[in-house]
Amino acid sequence: MAIRLDDRAPDFEARFSAFLTTKREVSADVDAAVADIIADVRARGDAALHDWTEKLDRFATRTRGLRVSEAEIDAAVAAVKPEVMDALKLARDRIESHHARQKPRDDRYTDAIGVELGSLWTAIEAVGLYVPGGTASYPSSVLMNAVPAKVAGVDRLVMVVPTPGGEINPLVLAAARLAGVDEVYRVGGAQAVAALAYGTETIRPVAKIVGPGNAYVAAAKRRVFGAVGIDMIAGPSEVLVIADRDNDPDWLAADLIAQAEHDKAAQSILITDDAALADAVEKAVEHQLAALPRGAIAAESWRDYGAVILVESLDAAAPLSDRVAPEHLELAVADPEAMLARIRNAGAVFVGHHTPEAVGDYVGGSNHVLPTARSARFSSGLGVLDFMKRTSILKVPPAALRQIGPAAIALAEVEGLGGHARSVSIRLE
Amino acid sequence: MAIRLDDRAPDFEARFSAFLTTKREVSADVDAAVADIIADVRARGDAALHDWTEKLDRFATRTRGLRVSEAEIDAAVAAVKPEVMDALKLARDRIESHHARQKPRDDRYTDAIGVELGSLWTAIEAVGLYVPGGTASYPSSVLMNAVPAKVAGVDRLVMVVPTPGGEINPLVLAAARLAGVDEVYRVGGAQAVAALAYGTETIRPVAKIVGPGNAYVAAAKRRVFGAVGIDMIAGPSEVLVIADRDNDPDWLAADLIAQAEHDKAAQSILITDDAALADAVEKAVEHQLAALPRGAIAAESWRDYGAVILVESLDAAAPLSDRVAPEHLELAVADPEAMLARIRNAGAVFVGHHTPEAVGDYVGGSNHVLPTARSARFSSGLGVLDFMKRTSILKVPPAALRQIGPAAIALAEVEGLGGHARSVSIRLE
């Protein structure tokens, strides 16, 4: 059973605040081990990759090669059922056309006094994409990370994926092919992150590393940050559903469970003004959990972190949701647009009764890599801008320098930076 | 003397590669001390702030108050010379009008099959701005951080600044007033970062912390990252100047020195195809250093990290510069636009002979908070987007769900996520 909160209760604010700060993830302290692995890869390159892969993934890249060949990818693509391949293509196309709209435009202009300014956007030259192995090896995640990189114009998109015991998910290779990934290596963990950041004989270094991973991968990304860019470190997933009385409890229960099945640390929250609906949804959750393949995981998530929040009026829902700043927010209410206008902090909003969050995970077109753990207060989902950078342009003609130069000199002088002042004044003499 | 490289030398590639990986900063290991301070502020709030400020800044905030009053800011503004105030206002206005162009537009549209998608931008609600104390307390830096935040629409912009012995730079308070900072607190170091991240009785928490600081501040920002957003951790500053033969060596020398005077770990690089110009610039640097107030610092930077790179042809300059990915790049060549078109990795480019980097530090209008230490390969200077976040919108009408829902179900099933599949299929029954 999820916890139940009621905003009419006198202790609501205290309980809601405590709920907000609940930690859902115990991060294993793997930093020392990761530091050793990174140092080894930097020192020994490919040899270190072979050794760590043999030890941790029980696979001999020394004889089989680090790189996944085009022939292997061809074989993987051939092994995927046509209807699944079609679904991947639909997803790829929809992600591509949505993200194409995110491409920023260069801005170059001359201001009133003749100074030329500008912001020029360029793609990052080379990006590494980490893909987990085993059961968390999701083709949809490959598309969500790789397609925006290619839309941005990344020249060299390099995927790494561990292949424990030599096993690789053919769907992941098919997704890589569809998304335009340029190189694939069968290496994972901190050793793969180190190879991407610093390079080895076989793997040339990249400038940024994205993609999800376990505690070792996350720790390695934190360690190499600075040498390369990294994306956010994703925490367990969450959904918040705001629902009025006119809802099918089974639909809402299905959405809460879909989130909960990800991980026992996932979180599903329902906010409603209708106590009868709340009861019906809780009953439907229990009922559906019994029939679900991943029911045990979902049940644990719902029991430990799930919440049903009863509010006197749905007017209270948007401000409460903003404090949660959910990764996913579903608006299952009569006038979702009016409520959307009041929402400030959310990774993605799913509007109306026929937009379950899961459709956004695959084929909606928007990205499913979204800010978790309340970070939607200050960050955005993955997008094209994460694969580009902006260069400022400044061009001051002599007449304009005479106009604004003296102010620069005055400020440099009060800041005690005589060399700065001199570099301007020497051009005004 | 700076090092001299020549791309005609057989060992050029080896020497240039080594030059690229030179570490310029020894980061002090203050992490344990910072962890203690943060834990103390979380546990004891204001009391901890008072104690640490008394101990580290020799100032009794317990009696004088943590918040800098409006009357104190009024007095600081009154103490600033009118011509300096005018220079700050010019800088503020120019930064504001340039950054206003960076505001992203919302995008909401309906695609060919009737799915509504969108990207909605909102400002971060509350942001903390760290301002160093003492000699590194720069009013220009206050403007460069605060103005974009206010342009973005941040509701609550909170400045913290240490006041060692009670001293505060009135220019910093004047800049804060001009930029629209909402609250100012006289507290610094890791304790200030902790207060901004977690809140105390007096300082309400923010969602993101920006601004430069010493090793303690940098370590504290790394530690609180996740609970709040942070900006990049800035390293020592650098400039790369590409110059053809038609240059005044004194001008170029002044620009190289302006960068070097920041910090003995700063870096100034000249790339030219003219050996005579290179010699003349080196001579001019030595000459100008003697007359500079911060000459000793600049001389140390130039000696330890400065470089003059001779190239056979200036065609080689852009690719070399891209490998450096300089924070600041000056193009002092006959056709700077042609060279600009070949540049990919640079924080900011200063185009033509009358655009010394220092004009961009103050009154150009573009931001002077830029990616250092080769991070322009993957990141951008500070801008309005750093104070906003994007929420994805997805709205699927029933007919469109019938069209794309089956693909979502197929992908959820091959990923082993039955709950995801169910949340879509239940709406198609």
CSV table of N, CA, C and O in Angstrom, one decimal, chain A residues 325-424:
chain,number,residue,atom,x,y,z
A,325,ALA,N,8.2,18.5,-8.6
A,325,ALA,CA,9.0,18.6,-9.9
A,325,ALA,C,9.2,17.3,-10.5
A,325,ALA,O,10.3,16.8,-10.7
A,326,PRO,N,8.1,16.6,-10.9
A,326,PRO,CA,8.2,15.2,-11.3
A,326,PRO,C,8.8,15.1,-12.7
A,326,PRO,O,8.7,16.0,-13.5
A,327,GLU,N,9.5,13.9,-12.9
A,327,GLU,CA,10.1,13.6,-14.2
A,327,GLU,C,8.9,13.6,-15.2
A,327,GLU,O,9.0,14.1,-16.3
A,328,HIS,N,7.9,12.8,-14.9
A,328,HIS,CA,6.7,12.7,-15.8
A,328,HIS,C,5.5,13.2,-15.0
A,328,HIS,O,5.2,12.8,-13.9
A,329,LEU,N,4.6,14.0,-15.7
A,329,LEU,CA,3.4,14.5,-15.1
A,329,LEU,C,2.3,14.2,-16.0
A,329,LEU,O,2.3,14.6,-17.2
A,330,GLU,N,1.2,13.4,-15.5
A,330,GLU,CA,0.0,13.2,-16.4
A,330,GLU,C,-1.1,14.1,-15.9
A,330,GLU,O,-1.4,14.1,-14.7
A,331,LEU,N,-1.8,14.8,-16.8
A,331,LEU,CA,-2.9,15.6,-16.4
A,331,LEU,C,-4.2,14.9,-16.9
A,331,LEU,O,-4.5,15.0,-18.1
A,332,ALA,N,-4.8,14.1,-16.1
A,332,ALA,CA,-6.0,13.4,-16.4
A,332,ALA,C,-7.2,14.1,-15.8
A,332,ALA,O,-7.9,13.7,-14.9
A,333,VAL,N,-7.4,15.3,-16.3
A,333,VAL,CA,-8.5,16.2,-15.8
A,333,VAL,C,-9.3,16.8,-17.0
A,333,VAL,O,-8.9,16.7,-18.1
A,334,ALA,N,-10.5,17.4,-16.6
A,334,ALA,CA,-11.4,17.8,-17.7
A,334,ALA,C,-10.8,18.9,-18.5
A,334,ALA,O,-11.0,19.0,-19.7
A,335,ASP,N,-10.0,19.8,-17.9
A,335,ASP,CA,-9.4,21.0,-18.6
A,335,ASP,C,-7.9,20.9,-18.4
A,335,ASP,O,-7.4,21.8,-17.7
A,336,PRO,N,-7.3,20.0,-19.1
A,336,PRO,CA,-5.8,19.9,-18.8
A,336,PRO,C,-5.0,21.1,-19.3
A,336,PRO,O,-4.0,21.4,-18.7
A,337,GLU,N,-5.5,21.8,-20.3
A,337,GLU,CA,-4.7,23.0,-20.8
A,337,GLU,C,-4.7,24.1,-19.7
A,337,GLU,O,-3.6,24.7,-19.5
A,338,ALA,N,-5.8,24.2,-19.0
A,338,ALA,CA,-5.8,25.3,-17.9
A,338,ALA,C,-4.8,24.9,-16.8
A,338,ALA,O,-4.1,25.7,-16.3
A,339,MET,N,-4.8,23.6,-16.5
A,339,MET,CA,-3.8,23.1,-15.5
A,339,MET,C,-2.4,23.2,-16.0
A,339,MET,O,-1.5,23.6,-15.2
A,340,LEU,N,-2.2,22.9,-17.2
A,340,LEU,CA,-0.8,22.9,-17.8
A,340,LEU,C,-0.3,24.4,-17.7
A,340,LEU,O,0.9,24.6,-17.4
A,341,ALA,N,-1.1,25.3,-17.9
A,341,ALA,CA,-0.7,26.7,-17.8
A,341,ALA,C,-0.2,27.1,-16.4
A,341,ALA,O,0.6,28.1,-16.2
A,342,ARG,N,-0.5,26.3,-15.4
A,342,ARG,CA,-0.1,26.6,-14.0
A,342,ARG,C,1.1,25.8,-13.6
A,342,ARG,O,1.6,25.9,-12.5
A,343,ILE,N,1.6,24.9,-14.5
A,343,ILE,CA,2.7,24.0,-14.1
A,343,ILE,C,4.0,24.7,-14.5
A,343,ILE,O,4.2,25.2,-15.6
A,344,ARG,N,5.0,24.7,-13.6
A,344,ARG,CA,6.3,25.2,-13.9
A,344,ARG,C,7.4,24.2,-13.9
A,344,ARG,O,8.3,24.2,-14.7
A,345,ASN,N,7.4,23.2,-12.9
A,345,ASN,CA,8.5,22.3,-12.8
A,345,ASN,C,8.1,20.9,-13.2
A,345,ASN,O,7.5,20.2,-12.3
A,346,ALA,N,8.4,20.4,-14.3
A,346,ALA,CA,8.1,19.0,-14.8
A,346,ALA,C,9.0,18.7,-15.9
A,346,ALA,O,9.3,19.6,-16.8
A,347,GLY,N,9.5,17.5,-16.0
A,347,GLY,CA,10.3,17.1,-17.1
A,347,GLY,C,9.5,17.0,-18.4
A,347,GLY,O,9.9,17.5,-19.4
A,348,ALA,N,8.4,16.3,-18.3
A,348,ALA,CA,7.5,16.2,-19.5
A,348,ALA,C,6.1,16.1,-18.9
A,348,ALA,O,5.8,15.5,-17.9
A,349,VAL,N,5.1,16.7,-19.7
A,349,VAL,CA,3.7,16.6,-19.3
A,349,VAL,C,2.9,15.9,-20.3
A,349,VAL,O,3.1,16.1,-21.5
A,350,PHE,N,2.1,14.9,-19.9
A,350,PHE,CA,1.3,14.1,-20.7
A,350,PHE,C,-0.1,14.5,-20.5
A,350,PHE,O,-0.7,14.4,-19.4
A,351,VAL,N,-0.7,15.1,-21.6
A,351,VAL,CA,-1.9,15.9,-21.5
A,351,VAL,C,-3.2,15.0,-21.9
A,351,VAL,O,-3.2,14.6,-23.1
A,352,GLY,N,-4.1,14.9,-21.0
A,352,GLY,CA,-5.4,14.3,-21.4
A,352,GLY,C,-5.4,12.8,-21.1
A,352,GLY,O,-4.3,12.1,-20.9
A,353,HIS,N,-6.6,12.2,-21.2
A,353,HIS,CA,-6.8,10.8,-20.8
A,353,HIS,C,-6.1,9.8,-21.8
A,353,HIS,O,-5.9,8.7,-21.4
A,354,HIS,N,-5.9,10.2,-23.0
A,354,HIS,CA,-5.4,9.2,-24.0
A,354,HIS,C,-3.9,9.3,-24.2
A,354,HIS,O,-3.3,8.9,-25.2
A,355,THR,N,-3.2,9.9,-23.2
A,355,THR,CA,-1.7,10.1,-23.3
A,355,THR,C,-1.0,9.4,-22.2
A,355,THR,O,-0.5,10.1,-21.3
A,356,PRO,N,-1.0,8.1,-22.1
A,356,PRO,CA,-0.3,7.5,-21.0
A,356,PRO,C,1.2,7.8,-21.2
A,356,PRO,O,1.7,7.9,-22.3
A,357,GLU,N,1.9,7.9,-20.1
A,357,GLU,CA,3.3,8.2,-20.1
A,357,GLU,C,4.1,7.2,-21.0
A,357,GLU,O,5.0,7.6,-21.7
A,358,ALA,N,3.7,6.0,-21.1
A,358,ALA,CA,4.4,5.0,-21.8
A,358,ALA,C,4.5,5.3,-23.3
A,358,ALA,O,5.4,4.9,-24.0
A,359,VAL,N,3.5,6.0,-23.9
A,359,VAL,CA,3.5,6.3,-25.3
A,359,VAL,C,4.7,7.3,-25.5
A,359,VAL,O,5.3,7.2,-26.6
A,360,GLY,N,5.0,8.1,-24.5
A,360,GLY,CA,6.1,9.0,-24.6
A,360,GLY,C,7.5,8.3,-24.5
A,360,GLY,O,8.5,8.8,-24.9
A,361,ASP,N,7.5,7.2,-23.9
A,361,ASP,CA,8.7,6.4,-23.7
A,361,ASP,C,9.2,5.9,-25.1
A,361,ASP,O,10.4,5.5,-25.2
A,362,TYR,N,8.3,5.7,-26.0
A,362,TYR,CA,8.6,5.0,-27.3
A,362,TYR,C,8.4,5.9,-28.5
A,362,TYR,O,9.3,6.1,-29.3
A,363,VAL,N,7.1,6.2,-28.7
A,363,VAL,CA,6.8,6.7,-30.1
A,363,VAL,C,6.1,8.1,-30.1
A,363,VAL,O,5.7,8.5,-31.2
A,364,GLY,N,6.1,8.8,-29.0
A,364,GLY,CA,5.5,10.1,-29.0
A,364,GLY,C,6.3,11.1,-29.8
A,364,GLY,O,5.8,11.9,-30.5
A,365,GLY,N,7.6,10.9,-29.8
A,365,GLY,CA,8.5,11.8,-30.5
A,365,GLY,C,9.3,12.7,-29.6
A,365,GLY,O,10.5,13.0,-29.9
A,366,SER,N,8.8,13.0,-28.4
A,366,SER,CA,9.6,13.7,-27.4
A,366,SER,C,10.6,12.8,-26.7
A,366,SER,O,10.5,11.6,-26.9
A,367,ASN,N,11.5,13.3,-26.0
A,367,ASN,CA,12.6,12.5,-25.4
A,367,ASN,C,12.2,11.8,-24.1
A,367,ASN,O,11.5,12.5,-23.3
A,368,HIS,N,12.6,10.6,-23.9
A,368,HIS,CA,12.3,10.0,-22.6
A,368,HIS,C,13.4,10.1,-21.6
A,368,HIS,O,13.3,9.6,-20.5
A,369,VAL,N,14.5,10.7,-22.0
A,369,VAL,CA,15.6,11.0,-21.0
A,369,VAL,C,15.2,12.3,-20.3
A,369,VAL,O,15.4,13.4,-20.9
A,370,LEU,N,14.8,12.3,-19.1
A,370,LEU,CA,14.2,13.4,-18.4
A,370,LEU,C,14.8,13.6,-17.0
A,370,LEU,O,15.3,12.6,-16.4
A,371,PRO,N,14.7,14.8,-16.5
A,371,PRO,CA,15.3,15.0,-15.1
A,371,PRO,C,14.5,14.3,-14.0
A,371,PRO,O,13.3,14.5,-13.9
A,372,THR,N,15.2,13.6,-13.2
A,372,THR,CA,14.7,12.8,-12.1
A,372,THR,C,15.0,13.5,-10.8
A,372,THR,O,15.7,14.5,-10.7
A,373,ALA,N,14.4,12.9,-9.7
A,373,ALA,CA,14.8,13.3,-8.3
A,373,ALA,C,14.6,14.8,-8.1
A,373,ALA,O,15.5,15.5,-7.5
A,374,ARG,N,13.5,15.4,-8.6
A,374,ARG,CA,13.2,16.8,-8.4
A,374,ARG,C,14.1,17.8,-9.2
A,374,ARG,O,14.0,19.0,-9.0
A,375,SER,N,14.9,17.3,-10.0
A,375,SER,CA,15.8,18.2,-10.7
A,375,SER,C,15.1,18.9,-11.9
A,375,SER,O,15.8,19.8,-12.5
A,376,ALA,N,13.9,18.6,-12.1
A,376,ALA,CA,13.1,19.4,-13.1
A,376,ALA,C,12.9,20.9,-12.6
A,376,ALA,O,12.5,21.7,-13.4
A,377,ARG,N,13.3,21.1,-11.3
A,377,ARG,CA,13.3,22.5,-10.8
A,377,ARG,C,14.4,23.3,-11.6
A,377,ARG,O,14.3,24.5,-11.6
A,378,PHE,N,15.4,22.6,-12.0
A,378,PHE,CA,16.5,23.4,-12.6
A,378,PHE,C,17.1,22.8,-13.9
A,378,PHE,O,18.1,23.4,-14.4
A,379,SER,N,16.6,21.7,-14.4
A,379,SER,CA,17.1,21.1,-15.6
A,379,SER,C,16.1,20.6,-16.5
A,379,SER,O,14.9,20.4,-16.1
A,380,SER,N,16.5,20.2,-17.7
A,380,SER,CA,15.6,19.9,-18.8
A,380,SER,C,15.9,18.4,-19.2
A,380,SER,O,16.9,17.9,-18.9
A,381,GLY,N,15.0,17.9,-20.0
A,381,GLY,CA,15.2,16.6,-20.6
A,381,GLY,C,16.3,16.7,-21.7
A,381,GLY,O,16.7,17.8,-22.1
A,382,LEU,N,16.8,15.5,-22.1
A,382,LEU,CA,17.8,15.5,-23.2
A,382,LEU,C,17.2,16.1,-24.5
A,382,LEU,O,16.1,15.8,-24.8
A,383,GLY,N,18.1,16.8,-25.2
A,383,GLY,CA,17.6,17.4,-26.4
A,383,GLY,C,18.8,17.7,-27.3
A,383,GLY,O,19.9,17.5,-27.0
A,384,VAL,N,18.5,18.3,-28.4
A,384,VAL,CA,19.5,18.7,-29.4
A,384,VAL,C,20.6,19.6,-28.8
A,384,VAL,O,21.8,19.5,-29.1
A,385,LEU,N,20.1,20.5,-27.9
A,385,LEU,CA,21.1,21.5,-27.4
A,385,LEU,C,22.2,20.8,-26.5
A,385,LEU,O,23.3,21.4,-26.4
A,386,ASP,N,21.9,19.6,-26.0
A,386,ASP,CA,22.9,18.9,-25.3
A,386,ASP,C,24.1,18.4,-26.1
A,386,ASP,O,25.1,17.9,-25.6
A,387,PHE,N,23.9,18.4,-27.4
A,387,PHE,CA,24.9,18.0,-28.4
A,387,PHE,C,25.5,19.1,-29.2
A,387,PHE,O,26.2,18.9,-30.2
A,388,MET,N,25.2,20.3,-28.7
A,388,MET,CA,25.7,21.5,-29.4
A,388,MET,C,26.3,22.5,-28.4
A,388,MET,O,26.1,22.3,-27.2
A,389,LYS,N,27.1,23.4,-28.9
A,389,LYS,CA,27.6,24.5,-28.0
A,389,LYS,C,27.6,25.8,-28.7
A,389,LYS,O,27.6,25.8,-30.0
A,390,ARG,N,27.5,26.9,-28.0
A,390,ARG,CA,27.3,28.2,-28.5
A,390,ARG,C,28.6,29.0,-28.4
A,390,ARG,O,29.2,29.0,-27.3
A,391,THR,N,29.1,29.6,-29.4
A,391,THR,CA,30.2,30.5,-29.4
A,391,THR,C,29.8,31.9,-29.5
A,391,THR,O,29.0,32.2,-30.5
A,392,SER,N,30.2,32.8,-28.6
A,392,SER,CA,29.8,34.2,-28.7
A,392,SER,C,30.8,34.9,-29.7
A,392,SER,O,32.0,34.6,-29.8
A,393,ILE,N,30.2,35.8,-30.4
A,393,ILE,CA,31.0,36.6,-31.4
A,393,ILE,C,30.9,38.1,-31.0
A,393,ILE,O,29.8,38.6,-30.7
A,394,LEU,N,32.1,38.8,-31.0
A,394,LEU,CA,32.1,40.2,-30.8
A,394,LEU,C,33.0,40.8,-31.8
A,394,LEU,O,34.2,40.3,-32.0
A,395,LYS,N,32.6,41.9,-32.4
A,395,LYS,CA,33.4,42.6,-33.4
A,395,LYS,C,33.2,44.1,-33.3
A,395,LYS,O,32.1,44.6,-33.5
A,396,VAL,N,34.2,44.8,-32.8
A,396,VAL,CA,34.0,46.2,-32.5
A,396,VAL,C,34.8,47.0,-33.5
A,396,VAL,O,36.0,46.9,-33.5
A,397,PRO,N,34.1,47.8,-34.3
A,397,PRO,CA,34.8,48.7,-35.2
A,397,PRO,C,35.4,49.9,-34.4
A,397,PRO,O,35.0,50.2,-33.3
A,398,PRO,N,36.4,50.5,-35.0
A,398,PRO,CA,37.2,51.6,-34.3
A,398,PRO,C,36.3,52.6,-33.7
A,398,PRO,O,36.5,53.0,-32.5
A,399,ALA,N,35.3,53.1,-34.4
A,399,ALA,CA,34.4,54.1,-33.9
A,399,ALA,C,33.6,53.7,-32.7
A,399,ALA,O,33.4,54.4,-31.7
A,400,ALA,N,33.2,52.4,-32.7
A,400,ALA,CA,32.4,51.9,-31.6
A,400,ALA,C,33.4,51.7,-30.4
A,400,ALA,O,33.0,51.9,-29.2
A,401,LEU,N,34.6,51.4,-30.6
A,401,LEU,CA,35.6,51.2,-29.5
A,401,LEU,C,35.8,52.5,-28.8
A,401,LEU,O,35.9,52.6,-27.6
A,402,ARG,N,35.8,53.6,-29.6
A,402,ARG,CA,36.0,54.9,-29.0
A,402,ARG,C,34.8,55.2,-28.1
A,402,ARG,O,34.9,55.9,-27.1
A,403,GLN,N,33.6,54.7,-28.5
A,403,GLN,CA,32.4,55.0,-27.7
A,403,GLN,C,32.3,54.2,-26.4
A,403,GLN,O,32.0,54.7,-25.3
A,404,ILE,N,32.6,52.9,-26.5
A,404,ILE,CA,32.4,52.0,-25.3
A,404,ILE,C,33.8,51.7,-24.6
A,404,ILE,O,33.8,51.3,-23.4
A,405,GLY,N,34.9,51.9,-25.3
A,405,GLY,CA,36.2,51.6,-24.7
A,405,GLY,C,36.4,52.3,-23.4
A,405,GLY,O,36.9,51.6,-22.4
A,406,PRO,N,36.2,53.6,-23.2
A,406,PRO,CA,36.5,54.3,-22.0
A,406,PRO,C,35.7,53.6,-20.7
A,406,PRO,O,36.3,53.6,-19.7
A,407,ALA,N,34.5,53.1,-20.9
A,407,ALA,CA,33.8,52.5,-19.8
A,407,ALA,C,34.5,51.2,-19.5
A,407,ALA,O,34.7,50.8,-18.3
A,408,ALA,N,35.0,50.4,-20.5
A,408,ALA,CA,35.8,49.2,-20.2
A,408,ALA,C,37.0,49.6,-19.4
A,408,ALA,O,37.4,48.8,-18.4
A,409,ILE,N,37.7,50.6,-19.8
A,409,ILE,CA,38.9,51.1,-19.1
A,409,ILE,C,38.6,51.4,-17.6
A,409,ILE,O,39.3,51.0,-16.7
A,410,ALA,N,37.5,52.2,-17.5
A,410,ALA,CA,37.1,52.6,-16.1
A,410,ALA,C,36.9,51.3,-15.2
A,410,ALA,O,37.3,51.3,-14.1
A,411,LEU,N,36.2,50.4,-15.8
A,411,LEU,CA,35.8,49.2,-15.0
A,411,LEU,C,37.1,48.3,-14.7
A,411,LEU,O,37.3,47.8,-13.6
A,412,ALA,N,37.9,48.2,-15.7
A,412,ALA,CA,39.2,47.4,-15.5
A,412,ALA,C,40.0,48.1,-14.4
A,412,ALA,O,40.6,47.4,-13.6
A,413,GLU,N,40.0,49.4,-14.4
A,413,GLU,CA,40.9,50.1,-13.4
A,413,GLU,C,40.3,49.9,-12.0
A,413,GLU,O,41.1,49.6,-11.1
A,414,VAL,N,39.0,50.0,-11.8
A,414,VAL,CA,38.5,49.8,-10.5
A,414,VAL,C,38.6,48.3,-10.0
A,414,VAL,O,38.5,48.0,-8.8
A,415,GLU,N,38.7,47.4,-11.0
A,415,GLU,CA,38.9,46.0,-10.6
A,415,GLU,C,40.4,45.7,-10.5
A,415,GLU,O,40.7,44.5,-10.2
A,416,GLY,N,41.2,46.7,-10.6
A,416,GLY,CA,42.7,46.5,-10.4
A,416,GLY,C,43.3,45.7,-11.5
A,416,GLY,O,44.4,45.0,-11.3
A,417,LEU,N,42.7,45.7,-12.7
A,417,LEU,CA,43.3,44.9,-13.8
A,417,LEU,C,43.9,45.9,-14.9
A,417,LEU,O,43.2,46.1,-15.9
A,418,GLY,N,45.0,46.4,-14.6
A,418,GLY,CA,45.7,47.4,-15.4
A,418,GLY,C,46.0,46.9,-16.8
A,418,GLY,O,45.9,47.7,-17.8
A,419,GLY,N,46.3,45.6,-16.9
A,419,GLY,CA,46.6,45.0,-18.3
A,419,GLY,C,45.4,45.0,-19.1
A,419,GLY,O,45.5,45.2,-20.4
A,420,HIS,N,44.2,44.8,-18.5
A,420,HIS,CA,42.9,44.8,-19.3
A,420,HIS,C,42.7,46.2,-19.8
A,420,HIS,O,42.4,46.4,-21.0
A,421,ALA,N,42.9,47.2,-18.9
A,421,ALA,CA,42.7,48.6,-19.3
A,421,ALA,C,43.6,49.0,-20.5
A,421,ALA,O,43.2,49.6,-21.4
A,422,ARG,N,44.9,48.6,-20.3
A,422,ARG,CA,45.9,48.9,-21.3
A,422,ARG,C,45.6,48.3,-22.7
A,422,ARG,O,45.8,48.9,-23.7
A,423,SER,N,45.0,47.1,-22.7
A,423,SER,CA,44.7,46.5,-24.0
A,423,SER,C,43.6,47.2,-24.8
A,423,SER,O,43.5,47.1,-26.0
A,424,VAL,N,42.8,48.0,-24.0
A,424,VAL,CA,41.8,48.8,-24.7
A,424,VAL,C,42.4,50.2,-25.0
A,424,VAL,O,42.3,50.7,-26.2
